[in-house]
Structure formats: C-alpha cells, structure tokens
Amino acid sequence: MPDDNLKQLVSQGLAAMKAGSDVAAKATHEISKDATHPALKAALEQGNGVSKQWAERIERALQQVGGDGERDNPILEAHYEVSRRIRSQASDETSRDLGIVASGQLAFHYWIAAFGTMASYTKKLGMDAVASDMKQSADDAKQADEGHTAIAEQLFG
C-alpha cells in the first residue's frame, strides 16, 4: 500500500476517533451523574481527565497527518444510546452501576482497538511520536478496562 493511501486511512480513522472523543465527553458527564458506587464515581472522574488527554493526542495526530477531523462516529453514538437505555431501565442502583461498568468496558475495547490500529499505522508511516501517543492511549484504555473489572467485582460484594 502506498504511503499516501495509508496516510489517508489514518486521517479518516483519526477523524472518526475525534468525533468519538466528543461523544465520549458528553456521555461521561451524563453517566457520572447516574453512578452511585464511590469507586465507580472516582473511576469516571479519573476517566474524564484521561479522555481529555486522548482528545489532545488525537488532535495533535490529526494536525501532523493533515486531517480536518470533520467526521462522525456512528459506532460510539450508538454505544452512547445503548448506555442511556441500560441506565434508564435499571431496576436498582447496583444494576445501573453494573450497566455503567459494562458499557464502559465496551467503550474501552473500542478505544483499545482504535488506538492500537493507529499506533501500528502511524509507526509504518514513520510518525513515531504519534505512534507512541497512540500506544500510550491504548495502554491507558487497557488499564481503565482492568479497573472497571475490579469495580464490578466490588459491586458483586
């Protein structure tokens, strides 16, 4: 694959990720209001800060690749809608918190895949600083996913 084609693919992927980070910021703010377990509330607060770092990394990467970032992200938009339904239909606080954990983990797996893919592609393009940022973000998402697993175990008592 010629580098120009790969660069275009990276630009499109980063633009979708930028749109996804906008959806995630809105969702996290809303979800944190619904969470009740202290560890979950703390994780959501911490996650909000980390997701801002991700958005900055994505923006820097878009600037380097020359992308405009004008896209949508139907995957995360649909995930946000499912998360809203899970939270609104929960029969009790623990069920709602477990639904928040499950939805969060699905989102983390999206981000692990997206950041991991961009790390590989940008490394191939010789964009080592971007690749490093993307790998760090994938590692952040993996760590957050593990944290959510631990929270779910706490919720089970």
Short mmCIF file of C-alpha atoms in Angstrom, two decimals:
data_model
loop_
_atom_site.label_atom_id
_atom_site.label_comp_id
_atom_site.label_asym_id
_atom_site.label_seq_id
_atom_site.Cartn_x
_atom_site.Cartn_y
_atom_site.Cartn_z
CA MET A 1 0.00 0.00 0.00
CA PRO A 2 1.44 3.38 -0.95
CA ASP A 3 2.12 5.70 1.97
CA ASP A 4 -0.31 8.32 0.62
CA ASN A 5 -3.15 5.82 0.80
CA LEU A 6 -2.18 4.76 4.31
CA LYS A 7 -1.92 8.40 5.36
CA GLN A 8 -5.46 8.99 4.05
CA LEU A 9 -6.71 5.96 6.00
CA VAL A 10 -5.01 7.27 9.16
CA SER A 11 -6.58 10.69 8.61
CA GLN A 12 -10.04 9.14 8.29
CA GLY A 13 -9.53 6.96 11.35
CA LEU A 14 -8.29 9.85 13.47
CA ALA A 15 -11.22 12.00 12.36
CA ALA A 16 -13.65 9.29 13.48
CA MET A 17 -11.75 9.00 16.76
CA LYS A 18 -12.00 12.77 17.26
CA ALA A 19 -15.76 12.60 16.74
CA GLY A 20 -15.84 9.64 19.13
CA SER A 21 -13.99 11.59 21.81
CA ASP A 22 -16.64 14.32 21.56
CA VAL A 23 -19.38 11.71 22.08
CA ALA A 24 -17.42 10.18 24.98
CA ALA A 25 -17.01 13.56 26.71
CA LYS A 26 -20.75 14.16 26.59
CA ALA A 27 -21.52 10.60 27.71
CA THR A 28 -19.06 10.61 30.60
CA HIS A 29 -20.53 13.79 32.02
CA GLU A 30 -24.04 12.31 31.89
CA ILE A 31 -23.04 8.86 33.14
CA SER A 32 -21.16 10.22 36.14
CA LYS A 33 -24.43 11.72 37.39
CA ASP A 34 -26.08 8.27 37.31
CA ALA A 35 -23.30 6.32 39.04
CA THR A 36 -23.69 5.70 42.77
CA HIS A 37 -20.80 3.47 43.89
CA PRO A 38 -17.89 5.62 45.15
CA ALA A 39 -15.22 3.63 43.30
CA LEU A 40 -17.18 3.89 40.06
CA LYS A 41 -17.70 7.63 40.51
CA ALA A 42 -13.96 8.04 41.13
CA ALA A 43 -13.09 5.95 38.07
CA LEU A 44 -15.42 8.03 35.91
CA GLU A 45 -13.87 11.24 37.22
CA GLN A 46 -10.37 9.94 36.50
CA GLY A 47 -11.50 8.67 33.11
CA ASN A 48 -12.77 12.11 32.21
CA GLY A 49 -9.27 13.52 32.70
CA VAL A 50 -7.65 10.72 30.72
CA SER A 51 -10.12 11.12 27.87
CA LYS A 52 -9.15 14.80 27.62
CA GLN A 53 -5.54 13.67 27.15
CA TRP A 54 -6.70 11.26 24.46
CA ALA A 55 -8.55 14.07 22.67
CA GLU A 56 -5.39 16.21 22.74
CA ARG A 57 -3.30 13.34 21.35
CA ILE A 58 -5.83 12.72 18.60
CA GLU A 59 -5.89 16.42 17.72
CA ARG A 60 -2.07 16.57 17.54
CA ALA A 61 -2.05 13.47 15.35
CA LEU A 62 -4.66 14.96 13.02
CA GLN A 63 -2.56 18.09 12.66
CA GLN A 64 0.51 16.05 11.79
CA VAL A 65 -1.28 13.94 9.23
CA GLY A 66 -3.08 16.95 7.77
CA GLY A 67 -6.62 15.78 8.53
CA ASP A 68 -9.56 18.06 9.11
CA GLY A 69 -11.37 15.96 11.70
CA GLU A 70 -14.78 16.55 10.13
CA ARG A 71 -16.45 13.17 10.54
CA ASP A 72 -18.95 11.44 12.75
CA ASN A 73 -18.64 8.25 14.74
CA PRO A 74 -21.80 6.16 14.44
CA ILE A 75 -20.23 3.36 16.49
CA LEU A 76 -19.79 5.45 19.62
CA GLU A 77 -23.03 7.33 19.02
CA ALA A 78 -24.91 4.00 19.01
CA HIS A 79 -22.98 2.83 22.04
CA TYR A 80 -23.95 6.03 23.88
CA GLU A 81 -27.62 5.39 23.09
CA VAL A 82 -27.39 1.81 24.37
CA SER A 83 -25.71 3.10 27.53
CA ARG A 84 -28.59 5.53 28.08
CA ARG A 85 -31.13 2.73 27.72
CA ILE A 86 -29.27 0.45 30.11
CA ARG A 87 -29.10 3.18 32.74
CA SER A 88 -32.72 4.25 32.34
CA GLN A 89 -34.06 0.70 32.55
CA ALA A 90 -32.01 -0.44 35.56
CA SER A 91 -34.20 -1.70 38.38
CA ASP A 92 -31.82 -0.65 41.17
CA GLU A 93 -28.58 1.27 41.82
CA THR A 94 -26.33 -1.80 41.69
CA SER A 95 -27.81 -2.92 38.38
CA ARG A 96 -27.37 0.59 36.99
CA ASP A 97 -23.76 0.75 38.20
CA LEU A 98 -23.03 -2.68 36.71
CA GLY A 99 -24.58 -1.49 33.44
CA ILE A 100 -22.32 1.56 33.53
CA VAL A 101 -19.31 -0.70 34.07
CA ALA A 102 -20.33 -2.99 31.19
CA SER A 103 -20.93 -0.06 28.84
CA GLY A 104 -17.64 1.48 29.87
CA GLN A 105 -15.77 -1.71 29.14
CA LEU A 106 -17.32 -1.94 25.68
CA ALA A 107 -16.16 1.61 25.03
CA PHE A 108 -12.67 0.82 26.32
CA HIS A 109 -12.41 -2.09 23.92
CA TYR A 110 -13.33 0.23 21.06
CA TRP A 111 -10.58 2.64 22.15
CA ILE A 112 -8.03 -0.16 22.63
CA ALA A 113 -8.65 -1.29 19.05
CA ALA A 114 -8.74 2.22 17.59
CA PHE A 115 -5.59 3.43 19.35
CA GLY A 116 -3.76 0.18 18.69
CA THR A 117 -4.57 0.34 14.99
CA MET A 118 -3.47 3.96 14.73
CA ALA A 119 -0.25 3.14 16.62
CA SER A 120 0.59 0.46 14.05
CA TYR A 121 -0.34 2.54 11.03
CA THR A 122 1.43 5.71 12.14
CA LYS A 123 4.56 3.74 13.04
CA LYS A 124 4.57 2.36 9.47
CA LEU A 125 4.38 5.96 8.23
CA GLY A 126 7.41 6.92 10.33
CA MET A 127 5.30 9.08 12.65
CA ASP A 128 6.99 7.71 15.75
CA ALA A 129 5.78 10.41 18.19
CA VAL A 130 2.17 9.89 17.10
CA ALA A 131 2.60 6.12 17.29
CA SER A 132 3.92 6.48 20.83
CA ASP A 133 0.96 8.67 21.82
CA MET A 134 -1.48 6.17 20.33
CA LYS A 135 0.20 3.26 22.11
CA GLN A 136 0.10 5.16 25.41
CA SER A 137 -3.60 5.81 24.90
CA ALA A 138 -4.25 2.12 24.15
CA ASP A 139 -2.37 1.21 27.32
CA ASP A 140 -4.45 3.76 29.27
CA ALA A 141 -7.64 2.15 27.94
CA LYS A 142 -6.43 -1.33 28.90
CA GLN A 143 -5.69 -0.13 32.42
CA ALA A 144 -9.11 1.52 32.71
CA ASP A 145 -10.76 -1.68 31.49
CA GLU A 146 -8.98 -3.64 34.21
CA GLY A 147 -10.10 -1.05 36.75
CA HIS A 148 -13.71 -1.46 35.66
CA THR A 149 -13.41 -5.22 36.10
CA ALA A 150 -12.24 -4.66 39.68
CA ILE A 151 -15.15 -2.29 40.31
CA ALA A 152 -17.64 -4.87 39.00
CA GLU A 153 -16.17 -7.40 41.43
CA GLN A 154 -16.66 -4.89 44.28
CA LEU A 155 -20.26 -4.34 43.22
CA PHE A 156 -20.93 -8.07 43.46
CA GLY A 157 -19.87 -7.86 47.11
#
